[in-house]
PDB file of C-alpha atoms in Angstrom:
ATOM      1  CA  MET L 249     -43.027 -70.661 -20.028  1.00  0.00           C
ATOM      2  CA  ASP L 250     -42.323 -67.450 -18.108  1.00  0.00           C
ATOM      3  CA  ALA L 251     -44.619 -65.147 -16.113  1.00  0.00           C
ATOM      4  CA  LEU L 252     -45.321 -62.791 -19.026  1.00  0.00           C
ATOM      5  CA  THR L 253     -46.079 -65.576 -21.497  1.00  0.00           C
ATOM      6  CA  ALA L 254     -48.351 -67.264 -18.967  1.00  0.00           C
ATOM      7  CA  LEU L 255     -50.148 -63.948 -18.438  1.00  0.00           C
ATOM      8  CA  ALA L 256     -50.650 -63.402 -22.169  1.00  0.00           C
ATOM      9  CA  ASN L 257     -51.888 -66.971 -22.626  1.00  0.00           C
ATOM     10  CA  GLY L 258     -54.192 -66.805 -19.611  1.00  0.00           C
ATOM     11  CA  LEU L 259     -55.886 -63.628 -20.820  1.00  0.00           C
ATOM     12  CA  ASN L 260     -55.868 -64.780 -24.459  1.00  0.00           C
ATOM     13  CA  LEU L 261     -54.222 -61.556 -25.547  1.00  0.00           C
ATOM     14  CA  ARG L 262     -54.641 -61.974 -29.280  1.00  0.00           C
ATOM     15  CA  ALA L 263     -54.385 -59.060 -31.673  1.00  0.00           C
ATOM     16  CA  LYS L 264     -57.065 -58.285 -34.224  1.00  0.00           C
ATOM     17  CA  LEU L 265     -55.858 -56.592 -37.378  1.00  0.00           C
ATOM     18  CA  ALA L 266     -57.913 -53.443 -37.914  1.00  0.00           C
ATOM     19  CA  TYR L 267     -56.155 -52.072 -40.981  1.00  0.00           C
ATOM     20  CA  ALA L 268     -53.101 -52.715 -43.127  1.00  0.00           C
ATOM     21  CA  GLY L 269     -52.914 -50.426 -46.121  1.00  0.00           C
ATOM     22  CA  GLY L 270     -52.384 -46.923 -47.388  1.00  0.00           C
ATOM     23  CA  VAL L 271     -53.947 -43.562 -46.581  1.00  0.00           C
ATOM     24  CA  CYS L 272     -53.865 -40.370 -48.583  1.00  0.00           C
ATOM     25  CA  GLY L 273     -55.349 -36.907 -48.594  1.00  0.00           C
ATOM     26  CA  GLN L 274     -56.287 -35.130 -45.366  1.00  0.00           C
ATOM     27  CA  TRP L 275     -56.575 -38.275 -43.289  1.00  0.00           C
ATOM     28  CA  THR L 276     -57.129 -38.761 -39.595  1.00  0.00           C
ATOM     29  CA  MET L 277     -57.412 -41.839 -37.384  1.00  0.00           C
ATOM     30  CA  ASP L 278     -59.472 -42.034 -34.226  1.00  0.00           C
ATOM     31  CA  HIS L 279     -59.004 -45.303 -32.348  1.00  0.00           C
ATOM     32  CA  ASN L 280     -59.716 -44.059 -28.849  1.00  0.00           C
ATOM     33  CA  SER L 281     -60.885 -46.939 -26.683  1.00  0.00           C
ATOM     34  CA  ASP L 282     -61.476 -47.469 -22.982  1.00  0.00           C
ATOM     35  CA  ARG L 283     -61.127 -51.245 -23.290  1.00  0.00           C
ATOM     36  CA  SER L 284     -58.443 -52.009 -25.870  1.00  0.00           C
ATOM     37  CA  ILE L 285     -54.729 -51.682 -26.517  1.00  0.00           C
ATOM     38  CA  TRP L 286     -54.171 -50.155 -29.961  1.00  0.00           C
ATOM     39  CA  PHE L 287     -51.015 -50.521 -32.064  1.00  0.00           C
ATOM     40  CA  HIS L 288     -50.155 -48.136 -34.901  1.00  0.00           C
ATOM     41  CA  LEU L 289     -47.134 -49.082 -36.997  1.00  0.00           C
ATOM     42  CA  VAL L 290     -46.003 -46.707 -39.729  1.00  0.00           C
ATOM     43  CA  GLY L 291     -44.829 -48.752 -42.689  1.00  0.00           C
ATOM     44  CA  LYS L 292     -44.149 -45.887 -45.080  1.00  0.00           C
ATOM     45  CA  GLY L 293     -44.401 -42.121 -45.070  1.00  0.00           C
ATOM     46  CA  HIS L 294     -45.184 -40.022 -41.995  1.00  0.00           C
ATOM     47  CA  GLY L 295     -47.977 -39.335 -39.531  1.00  0.00           C
ATOM     48  CA  TRP L 296     -48.454 -37.136 -36.486  1.00  0.00           C
ATOM     49  CA  VAL L 297     -49.929 -37.952 -33.093  1.00  0.00           C
ATOM     50  CA  HIS L 298     -52.044 -35.274 -31.442  1.00  0.00           C
ATOM     51  CA  SER L 299     -52.603 -35.824 -27.730  1.00  0.00           C
ATOM     52  CA  PRO L 300     -52.724 -33.582 -24.634  1.00  0.00           C
ATOM     53  CA  ALA L 301     -50.436 -36.111 -22.957  1.00  0.00           C
ATOM     54  CA  ILE L 302     -47.666 -35.430 -25.495  1.00  0.00           C
ATOM     55  CA  ASP L 303     -45.812 -32.142 -25.890  1.00  0.00           C
ATOM     56  CA  GLY L 304     -46.727 -30.853 -29.324  1.00  0.00           C
ATOM     57  CA  PRO L 305     -47.578 -33.029 -32.332  1.00  0.00           C
ATOM     58  CA  LEU L 306     -45.403 -36.153 -32.345  1.00  0.00           C
ATOM     59  CA  GLU L 307     -44.051 -37.207 -35.719  1.00  0.00           C
ATOM     60  CA  LEU L 308     -44.040 -40.898 -36.577  1.00  0.00           C
ATOM     61  CA  ALA L 309     -41.844 -42.121 -39.410  1.00  0.00           C
ATOM     62  CA  GLU L 310     -41.355 -45.450 -41.168  1.00  0.00           C
ATOM     63  CA  GLY L 311     -40.737 -48.268 -38.695  1.00  0.00           C
ATOM     64  CA  ASP L 312     -42.040 -46.335 -35.667  1.00  0.00           C
ATOM     65  CA  LEU L 313     -44.595 -48.054 -33.430  1.00  0.00           C
ATOM     66  CA  MET L 314     -47.149 -46.105 -31.376  1.00  0.00           C
ATOM     67  CA  VAL L 315     -49.209 -47.868 -28.723  1.00  0.00           C
ATOM     68  CA  PHE L 316     -52.172 -46.547 -26.734  1.00  0.00           C
ATOM     69  CA  LEU L 317     -53.612 -48.242 -23.664  1.00  0.00           C
ATOM     70  CA  PRO L 318     -57.201 -47.769 -22.443  1.00  0.00           C
ATOM     71  CA  HIS L 319     -56.156 -45.121 -19.917  1.00  0.00           C
ATOM     72  CA  ALA L 320     -54.587 -42.936 -22.623  1.00  0.00           C
ATOM     73  CA  ALA L 321     -55.846 -39.397 -23.123  1.00  0.00           C
ATOM     74  CA  GLU L 322     -58.083 -38.708 -26.119  1.00  0.00           C
ATOM     75  CA  HIS L 323     -55.833 -38.657 -29.177  1.00  0.00           C
ATOM     76  CA  TYR L 324     -55.774 -38.602 -32.965  1.00  0.00           C
ATOM     77  CA  LEU L 325     -53.352 -39.519 -35.719  1.00  0.00           C
ATOM     78  CA  SER L 326     -53.238 -37.099 -38.626  1.00  0.00           C
ATOM     79  CA  TYR L 327     -51.554 -36.388 -41.939  1.00  0.00           C
ATOM     80  CA  SER L 328     -50.407 -32.994 -40.610  1.00  0.00           C
ATOM     81  CA  PRO L 329     -48.618 -31.576 -37.564  1.00  0.00           C
ATOM     82  CA  ASP L 330     -51.037 -28.631 -37.645  1.00  0.00           C
ATOM     83  CA  HIS L 331     -54.369 -29.976 -38.861  1.00  0.00           C
ATOM     84  CA  VAL L 332     -56.614 -32.703 -37.419  1.00  0.00           C
ATOM     85  CA  PRO L 333     -59.519 -33.144 -39.851  1.00  0.00           C
ATOM     86  CA  LEU L 334     -62.559 -34.438 -37.997  1.00  0.00           C
ATOM     87  CA  GLY L 335     -66.067 -35.306 -39.079  1.00  0.00           C
ATOM     88  CA  ASN L 336     -66.334 -36.436 -42.701  1.00  0.00           C
ATOM     89  CA  ALA L 337     -62.900 -35.208 -43.798  1.00  0.00           C
ATOM     90  CA  SER L 338     -61.077 -38.378 -42.803  1.00  0.00           C
ATOM     91  CA  GLY L 339     -59.036 -38.883 -45.957  1.00  0.00           C
ATOM     92  CA  ASP L 340     -59.031 -41.917 -48.214  1.00  0.00           C
ATOM     93  CA  LEU L 341     -58.105 -45.504 -47.474  1.00  0.00           C
ATOM     94  CA  THR L 342     -56.270 -47.048 -50.387  1.00  0.00           C
ATOM     95  CA  THR L 343     -53.775 -49.722 -51.294  1.00  0.00           C
ATOM     96  CA  TRP L 344     -50.353 -49.814 -49.716  1.00  0.00           C
ATOM     97  CA  ALA L 345     -48.714 -48.817 -53.019  1.00  0.00           C
ATOM     98  CA  ALA L 346     -51.101 -45.908 -53.664  1.00  0.00           C
ATOM     99  CA  GLY L 347     -50.993 -44.484 -50.166  1.00  0.00           C
ATOM    100  CA  GLU L 348     -48.824 -41.554 -49.214  1.00  0.00           C
ATOM    101  CA  THR L 349     -48.546 -43.204 -45.804  1.00  0.00           C
ATOM    102  CA  GLY L 350     -48.883 -46.877 -44.956  1.00  0.00           C
ATOM    103  CA  PHE L 351     -50.258 -48.066 -41.622  1.00  0.00           C
ATOM    104  CA  ILE L 352     -50.672 -51.355 -39.814  1.00  0.00           C
ATOM    105  CA  CYS L 353     -53.201 -50.962 -37.007  1.00  0.00           C
ATOM    106  CA  GLY L 354     -54.072 -53.687 -34.529  1.00  0.00           C
ATOM    107  CA  GLU L 355     -56.242 -54.042 -31.439  1.00  0.00           C
ATOM    108  CA  ILE L 356     -56.010 -56.208 -28.317  1.00  0.00           C
ATOM    109  CA  GLU L 357     -59.271 -56.123 -26.367  1.00  0.00           C
ATOM    110  CA  LEU L 358     -58.915 -56.410 -22.592  1.00  0.00           C
ATOM    111  CA  THR L 359     -61.438 -58.085 -20.322  1.00  0.00           C
ATOM    112  CA  ALA L 360     -60.695 -55.846 -17.318  1.00  0.00           C
ATOM    113  CA  PRO L 361     -59.081 -52.714 -18.797  1.00  0.00           C
ATOM    114  CA  GLN L 362     -59.252 -50.771 -15.513  1.00  0.00           C
ATOM    115  CA  SER L 363     -57.225 -53.366 -13.630  1.00  0.00           C
ATOM    116  CA  PRO L 364     -54.061 -52.074 -11.912  1.00  0.00           C
ATOM    117  CA  LEU L 365     -52.247 -54.583 -14.118  1.00  0.00           C
ATOM    118  CA  TRP L 366     -52.682 -52.332 -17.160  1.00  0.00           C
ATOM    119  CA  HIS L 367     -52.401 -49.015 -15.360  1.00  0.00           C
ATOM    120  CA  ALA L 368     -48.852 -49.998 -14.388  1.00  0.00           C
ATOM    121  CA  LEU L 369     -47.894 -49.569 -18.058  1.00  0.00           C
ATOM    122  CA  PRO L 370     -47.536 -46.107 -19.629  1.00  0.00           C
ATOM    123  CA  ALA L 371     -50.759 -44.912 -21.252  1.00  0.00           C
ATOM    124  CA  GLU L 372     -48.909 -43.896 -24.430  1.00  0.00           C
ATOM    125  CA  ILE L 373     -45.819 -45.718 -25.664  1.00  0.00           C
ATOM    126  CA  VAL L 374     -43.750 -44.830 -28.706  1.00  0.00           C
ATOM    127  CA  ILE L 375     -40.960 -47.096 -29.898  1.00  0.00           C
ATOM    128  CA  ARG L 376     -38.742 -45.602 -32.563  1.00  0.00           C
ATOM    129  CA  LYS L 377     -37.364 -47.859 -35.249  1.00  0.00           C
ATOM    130  CA  LYS L 378     -33.828 -47.340 -33.958  1.00  0.00           C
ATOM    131  CA  GLU L 379     -34.912 -48.253 -30.389  1.00  0.00           C
ATOM    132  CA  ALA L 380     -36.891 -51.382 -31.215  1.00  0.00           C
ATOM    133  CA  GLY L 381     -34.165 -53.976 -30.689  1.00  0.00           C
ATOM    134  CA  ASP L 382     -33.429 -56.955 -32.914  1.00  0.00           C
ATOM    135  CA  SER L 383     -36.525 -59.067 -32.202  1.00  0.00           C
ATOM    136  CA  LEU L 384     -39.106 -56.311 -32.446  1.00  0.00           C
ATOM    137  CA  SER L 385     -37.355 -54.817 -35.479  1.00  0.00           C
ATOM    138  CA  SER L 386     -37.585 -58.185 -37.215  1.00  0.00           C
ATOM    139  CA  LEU L 387     -41.321 -58.460 -36.499  1.00  0.00           C
ATOM    140  CA  ILE L 388     -41.879 -54.908 -37.727  1.00  0.00           C
ATOM    141  CA  GLU L 389     -39.977 -55.577 -40.951  1.00  0.00           C
ATOM    142  CA  LEU L 390     -41.943 -58.766 -41.576  1.00  0.00           C
ATOM    143  CA  ALA L 391     -45.270 -57.034 -40.941  1.00  0.00           C
ATOM    144  CA  ILE L 392     -44.371 -54.196 -43.317  1.00  0.00           C
ATOM    145  CA  ALA L 393     -43.192 -56.644 -45.993  1.00  0.00           C
ATOM    146  CA  GLU L 394     -46.447 -58.619 -45.782  1.00  0.00           C
ATOM    147  CA  SER L 395     -48.479 -55.401 -46.050  1.00  0.00           C
ATOM    148  CA  GLU L 396     -46.443 -54.100 -48.948  1.00  0.00           C
ATOM    149  CA  HIS L 397     -46.700 -57.223 -51.094  1.00  0.00           C
ATOM    150  CA  SER L 398     -50.158 -58.419 -49.947  1.00  0.00           C
ATOM    151  CA  ARG L 399     -49.668 -62.099 -50.706  1.00  0.00           C
ATOM    152  CA  PHE L 400     -52.090 -64.927 -49.986  1.00  0.00           C
ATOM    153  CA  GLY L 401     -52.718 -65.084 -46.221  1.00  0.00           C
ATOM    154  CA  SER L 402     -50.936 -61.793 -45.516  1.00  0.00           C
ATOM    155  CA  GLU L 403     -53.626 -60.516 -43.153  1.00  0.00           C
ATOM    156  CA  ALA L 404     -53.429 -63.652 -41.018  1.00  0.00           C
ATOM    157  CA  VAL L 405     -49.627 -63.451 -40.939  1.00  0.00           C
ATOM    158  CA  ILE L 406     -49.693 -59.769 -39.928  1.00  0.00           C
ATOM    159  CA  GLU L 407     -52.244 -60.476 -37.203  1.00  0.00           C
ATOM    160  CA  ARG L 408     -50.054 -63.166 -35.651  1.00  0.00           C
ATOM    161  CA  LEU L 409     -47.018 -60.905 -35.884  1.00  0.00           C
ATOM    162  CA  CYS L 410     -48.977 -58.278 -33.951  1.00  0.00           C
ATOM    163  CA  ASP L 411     -49.428 -60.844 -31.168  1.00  0.00           C
ATOM    164  CA  GLY L 412     -45.670 -60.735 -30.704  1.00  0.00           C
ATOM    165  CA  PHE L 413     -45.732 -56.945 -30.438  1.00  0.00           C
ATOM    166  CA  PHE L 414     -47.330 -57.156 -26.987  1.00  0.00           C
ATOM    167  CA  ILE L 415     -44.655 -59.363 -25.413  1.00  0.00           C
ATOM    168  CA  LEU L 416     -41.845 -57.328 -26.939  1.00  0.00           C
ATOM    169  CA  LEU L 417     -43.593 -54.085 -26.003  1.00  0.00           C
ATOM    170  CA  VAL L 418     -43.658 -55.088 -22.328  1.00  0.00           C
ATOM    171  CA  ARG L 419     -40.025 -56.209 -22.558  1.00  0.00           C
ATOM    172  CA  HIS L 420     -39.143 -52.788 -23.988  1.00  0.00           C
ATOM    173  CA  CYS L 421     -40.982 -51.020 -21.158  1.00  0.00           C
ATOM    174  CA  ILE L 422     -39.158 -53.114 -18.550  1.00  0.00           C
ATOM    175  CA  GLU L 423     -35.702 -52.752 -20.096  1.00  0.00           C
ATOM    176  CA  ALA L 424     -36.182 -49.023 -20.741  1.00  0.00           C
ATOM    177  CA  GLU L 425     -37.361 -48.614 -17.126  1.00  0.00           C
ATOM    178  CA  LEU L 426     -40.695 -47.194 -18.231  1.00  0.00           C
ATOM    179  CA  VAL L 427     -42.397 -49.321 -15.563  1.00  0.00           C
ATOM    180  CA  ARG L 428     -41.201 -49.026 -11.966  1.00  0.00           C
ATOM    181  CA  ASP L 429     -44.163 -50.501 -10.104  1.00  0.00           C
ATOM    182  CA  GLY L 430     -46.782 -53.161 -10.696  1.00  0.00           C
ATOM    183  CA  VAL L 431     -46.733 -56.709 -11.975  1.00  0.00           C
ATOM    184  CA  PHE L 432     -44.576 -56.092 -15.040  1.00  0.00           C
ATOM    185  CA  ALA L 433     -41.865 -54.362 -13.034  1.00  0.00           C
ATOM    186  CA  ALA L 434     -41.993 -57.142 -10.428  1.00  0.00           C
ATOM    187  CA  MET L 435     -41.179 -59.672 -13.142  1.00  0.00           C
ATOM    188  CA  LYS L 436     -37.596 -58.392 -13.122  1.00  0.00           C
ATOM    189  CA  ASP L 437     -37.138 -60.203  -9.784  1.00  0.00           C
ATOM    190  CA  ARG L 438     -36.520 -63.873 -10.616  1.00  0.00           C
ATOM    191  CA  ARG L 439     -38.187 -65.270  -7.506  1.00  0.00           C
ATOM    192  CA  ILE L 440     -41.239 -63.011  -7.754  1.00  0.00           C
ATOM    193  CA  ALA L 441     -41.469 -63.872 -11.455  1.00  0.00           C
ATOM    194  CA  THR L 442     -41.578 -67.555 -10.502  1.00  0.00           C
ATOM    195  CA  VAL L 443     -44.499 -66.924  -8.140  1.00  0.00           C
ATOM    196  CA  LEU L 444     -46.316 -64.898 -10.794  1.00  0.00           C
ATOM    197  CA  GLU L 445     -45.746 -67.594 -13.400  1.00  0.00           C
ATOM    198  CA  LEU L 446     -47.234 -70.232 -11.104  1.00  0.00           C
ATOM    199  CA  ILE L 447     -50.299 -68.088 -10.436  1.00  0.00           C
ATOM    200  CA  HIS L 448     -50.758 -67.114 -14.088  1.00  0.00           C
ATOM    201  CA  ARG L 449     -50.312 -70.663 -15.360  1.00  0.00           C
ATOM    202  CA  GLU L 450     -52.493 -72.491 -12.830  1.00  0.00           C
ATOM    203  CA  PRO L 451     -55.172 -70.184 -11.381  1.00  0.00           C
ATOM    204  CA  TRP L 452     -57.278 -73.233 -10.425  1.00  0.00           C
ATOM    205  CA  HIS L 453     -54.627 -74.607  -8.075  1.00  0.00           C
ATOM    206  CA  ARG L 454     -55.296 -74.180  -4.340  1.00  0.00           C
ATOM    207  CA  TRP L 455     -52.158 -72.142  -3.841  1.00  0.00           C
ATOM    208  CA  THR L 456     -50.926 -71.438  -0.325  1.00  0.00           C
ATOM    209  CA  ILE L 457     -48.224 -68.996   0.687  1.00  0.00           C
ATOM    210  CA  ALA L 458     -46.125 -71.906   1.937  1.00  0.00           C
ATOM    211  CA  GLU L 459     -46.297 -73.721  -1.399  1.00  0.00           C
ATOM    212  CA  LEU L 460     -45.554 -70.595  -3.440  1.00  0.00           C
ATOM    213  CA  CYS L 461     -42.561 -69.808  -1.228  1.00  0.00           C
ATOM    214  CA  GLY L 462     -41.279 -73.349  -1.483  1.00  0.00           C
ATOM    215  CA  ARG L 463     -41.544 -73.403  -5.283  1.00  0.00           C
ATOM    216  CA  ALA L 464     -39.854 -70.004  -5.643  1.00  0.00           C
ATOM    217  CA  GLY L 465     -37.203 -70.434  -2.961  1.00  0.00           C
ATOM    218  CA  ILE L 466     -38.215 -67.367  -0.983  1.00  0.00           C
ATOM    219  CA  SER L 467     -39.289 -66.757   2.602  1.00  0.00           C
ATOM    220  CA  LYS L 468     -42.862 -65.799   3.509  1.00  0.00           C
ATOM    221  CA  THR L 469     -41.693 -62.472   4.943  1.00  0.00           C
ATOM    222  CA  ILE L 470     -39.725 -61.448   1.859  1.00  0.00           C
ATOM    223  CA  LEU L 471     -42.490 -62.597  -0.495  1.00  0.00           C
ATOM    224  CA  ALA L 472     -45.067 -60.525   1.380  1.00  0.00           C
ATOM    225  CA  GLU L 473     -42.788 -57.475   1.478  1.00  0.00           C
ATOM    226  CA  LYS L 474     -41.946 -57.629  -2.236  1.00  0.00           C
ATOM    227  CA  PHE L 475     -45.557 -58.091  -3.315  1.00  0.00           C
ATOM    228  CA  ALA L 476     -46.666 -55.197  -1.095  1.00  0.00           C
ATOM    229  CA  SER L 477     -43.944 -52.814  -2.296  1.00  0.00           C
ATOM    230  CA  ARG L 478     -43.934 -53.744  -5.997  1.00  0.00           C
ATOM    231  CA  ILE L 479     -47.480 -54.872  -6.748  1.00  0.00           C
ATOM    232  CA  GLY L 480     -49.411 -53.194  -3.955  1.00  0.00           C
ATOM    233  CA  MET L 481     -51.200 -56.265  -2.659  1.00  0.00           C
ATOM    234  CA  SER L 482     -50.515 -59.630  -1.047  1.00  0.00           C
ATOM    235  CA  PRO L 483     -49.858 -62.765  -3.133  1.00  0.00           C
ATOM    236  CA  ILE L 484     -53.292 -64.167  -2.224  1.00  0.00           C
ATOM    237  CA  GLU L 485     -54.986 -60.884  -3.145  1.00  0.00           C
ATOM    238  CA  TYR L 486     -53.175 -60.947  -6.473  1.00  0.00           C
ATOM    239  CA  LEU L 487     -54.227 -64.570  -6.995  1.00  0.00           C
ATOM    240  CA  THR L 488     -57.856 -63.570  -6.418  1.00  0.00           C
ATOM    241  CA  ASP L 489     -57.537 -60.608  -8.807  1.00  0.00           C
ATOM    242  CA  TRP L 490     -55.997 -62.850 -11.459  1.00  0.00           C
ATOM    243  CA  ARG L 491     -58.725 -65.470 -11.045  1.00  0.00           C
ATOM    244  CA  MET L 492     -61.372 -62.794 -11.567  1.00  0.00           C
ATOM    245  CA  GLN L 493     -59.733 -61.581 -14.792  1.00  0.00           C
ATOM    246  CA  ILE L 494     -59.523 -65.144 -16.087  1.00  0.00           C
ATOM    247  CA  ALA L 495     -63.134 -65.777 -15.061  1.00  0.00           C
ATOM    248  CA  ALA L 496     -64.303 -62.635 -16.844  1.00  0.00           C
ATOM    249  CA  ARG L 497     -62.649 -63.816 -20.056  1.00  0.00           C
ATOM    250  CA  TRP L 498     -64.151 -67.288 -19.820  1.00  0.00           C
ATOM    251  CA  LEU L 499     -67.613 -65.864 -19.134  1.00  0.00           C
ATOM    252  CA  LYS L 500     -67.340 -63.515 -22.078  1.00  0.00           C
ATOM    253  CA  GLU L 501     -65.605 -65.706 -24.655  1.00  0.00           C
ATOM    254  CA  THR L 502     -66.766 -69.253 -23.907  1.00  0.00           C
ATOM    255  CA  ALA L 503     -69.909 -71.236 -23.191  1.00  0.00           C
ATOM    256  CA  MET L 504     -68.483 -72.660 -19.939  1.00  0.00           C
ATOM    257  CA  THR L 505     -71.061 -73.268 -17.262  1.00  0.00           C
ATOM    258  CA  LEU L 506     -70.817 -71.260 -14.071  1.00  0.00           C
ATOM    259  CA  ASP L 507     -69.837 -74.411 -12.177  1.00  0.00           C
ATOM    260  CA  HIS L 508     -67.005 -75.062 -14.631  1.00  0.00           C
ATOM    261  CA  VAL L 509     -65.740 -71.481 -14.453  1.00  0.00           C
ATOM    262  CA  ALA L 510     -65.796 -71.669 -10.654  1.00  0.00           C
ATOM    263  CA  GLU L 511     -63.818 -74.907 -10.707  1.00  0.00           C
ATOM    264  CA  ARG L 512     -61.272 -73.541 -13.181  1.00  0.00           C
ATOM    265  CA  CYS L 513     -60.762 -70.571 -10.868  1.00  0.00           C
ATOM    266  CA  GLY L 514     -60.122 -72.706  -7.804  1.00  0.00           C
ATOM    267  CA  TYR L 515     -63.492 -72.322  -6.082  1.00  0.00           C
ATOM    268  CA  ASP L 516     -65.296 -75.250  -4.476  1.00  0.00           C
ATOM    269  CA  THR L 517     -68.764 -73.992  -5.314  1.00  0.00           C
ATOM    270  CA  ALA L 518     -70.413 -71.696  -7.832  1.00  0.00           C
ATOM    271  CA  SER L 519     -71.885 -69.743  -4.915  1.00  0.00           C
ATOM    272  CA  SER L 520     -68.499 -68.872  -3.386  1.00  0.00           C
ATOM    273  CA  PHE L 521     -67.169 -67.960  -6.836  1.00  0.00           C
ATOM    274  CA  SER L 522     -70.180 -65.722  -7.543  1.00  0.00           C
ATOM    275  CA  LYS L 523     -69.657 -63.818  -4.300  1.00  0.00           C
ATOM    276  CA  ALA L 524     -65.976 -63.222  -5.119  1.00  0.00           C
ATOM    277  CA  PHE L 525     -66.825 -62.157  -8.673  1.00  0.00           C
ATOM    278  CA  LYS L 526     -69.457 -59.678  -7.510  1.00  0.00           C
ATOM    279  CA  ARG L 527     -67.012 -58.156  -5.007  1.00  0.00           C
ATOM    280  CA  ALA L 528     -64.546 -57.606  -7.830  1.00  0.00           C
ATOM    281  CA  PHE L 529     -66.853 -56.440 -10.630  1.00  0.00           C
ATOM    282  CA  GLY L 530     -69.945 -55.164  -8.834  1.00  0.00           C
ATOM    283  CA  VAL L 531     -72.288 -57.535 -10.701  1.00  0.00           C
ATOM    284  CA  SER L 532     -72.975 -61.262 -10.670  1.00  0.00           C
ATOM    285  CA  PRO L 533     -71.315 -63.551 -13.231  1.00  0.00           C
ATOM    286  CA  ALA L 534     -74.703 -64.096 -14.895  1.00  0.00           C
ATOM    287  CA  THR L 535     -75.280 -60.357 -15.278  1.00  0.00           C
ATOM    288  CA  TYR L 536     -71.749 -59.845 -16.574  1.00  0.00           C
ATOM    289  CA  ARG L 537     -72.250 -62.575 -19.164  1.00  0.00           C
ATOM    290  CA  ARG L 538     -75.563 -61.075 -20.350  1.00  0.00           C
ATOM    291  CA  ARG L 539     -74.083 -57.590 -20.709  1.00  0.00           C
ATOM    292  CA  GLY L 540     -71.125 -58.876 -22.658  1.00  0.00           C
ATOM    293  CA  ASP L 541     -69.027 -55.722 -22.247  1.00  0.00           C
ATOM    294  CA  PRO L 542     -65.965 -55.460 -19.982  1.00  0.00           C
ATOM    295  CA  ILE L 543     -66.751 -53.861 -16.620  1.00  0.00           C
ATOM    296  CA  PRO L 544     -64.106 -52.092 -14.511  1.00  0.00           C
ATOM    297  CA  PRO L 545     -63.400 -53.849 -11.216  1.00  0.00           C
ATOM    298  CA  ALA L 546     -65.186 -52.335  -8.236  1.00  0.00           C
ATOM    299  CA  THR L 547     -62.037 -52.452  -6.104  1.00  0.00           C
ATOM    300  CA  GLY L 548     -58.362 -51.691  -6.587  1.00  0.00           C
ATOM    301  CA  SER L 549     -57.329 -55.332  -6.221  1.00  0.00           C
TER     302      SER L 549
END
């Protein structure tokens, strides 16, 4: 397991298939979200992205993948480079075969969407078919084939293929140098990636700087310098931030007791965990669990 895989597993970054089918007429799509990553894969035909963050309407053709993160500007996908029908004129959803354009749309909901972790990635990412690389191209082709033929279990297959989009999307951003700071960029450094993997994989462990340095083969001074320059915080601050994101997911998605969540996050008592959680999110774990919705962290760490 590497640092990115451990991160995806720790946050349970699973895609939910929102739509796989055809659209026709004067259609528009509005999937603006302040808490989710949205994927839009064009399987046939054309569509246009309208966003103030993009110069002019952006055409998407077959095999192109468009991704929006929660910090993206308000945007729409439309049948036309000139017209964005809003209100009731949203076009018709139809079968893949009957549609003028075919889309696969998926969502990954984030527990802490305002975390610096996600803001280190571009808010809008477009990957052209010719730029996708062998692995992502293969996933895209499989997803389109499943949508086109709609066989038994196709939706489940497409949903699991969308899970792979996230890992390959981050790889694309790293290799294309679209990320220069933050956790994902830091993963390019083998020794820092080792430290991140350890933290992501075992947030409950009582990690010390000495142990992390020993496992990664790096000095304390260099580790501190690299975390400060590339991630913007110390290793222990990052560990705390990671524990809070994991805790938020467990509180939201499971029936774990507060004592169990505290233990799984490396805290000796529920009281000490609750204090750390409130510093990060501005509310107690119990309040967070009752509200149910993701809450932006109160600090930058």
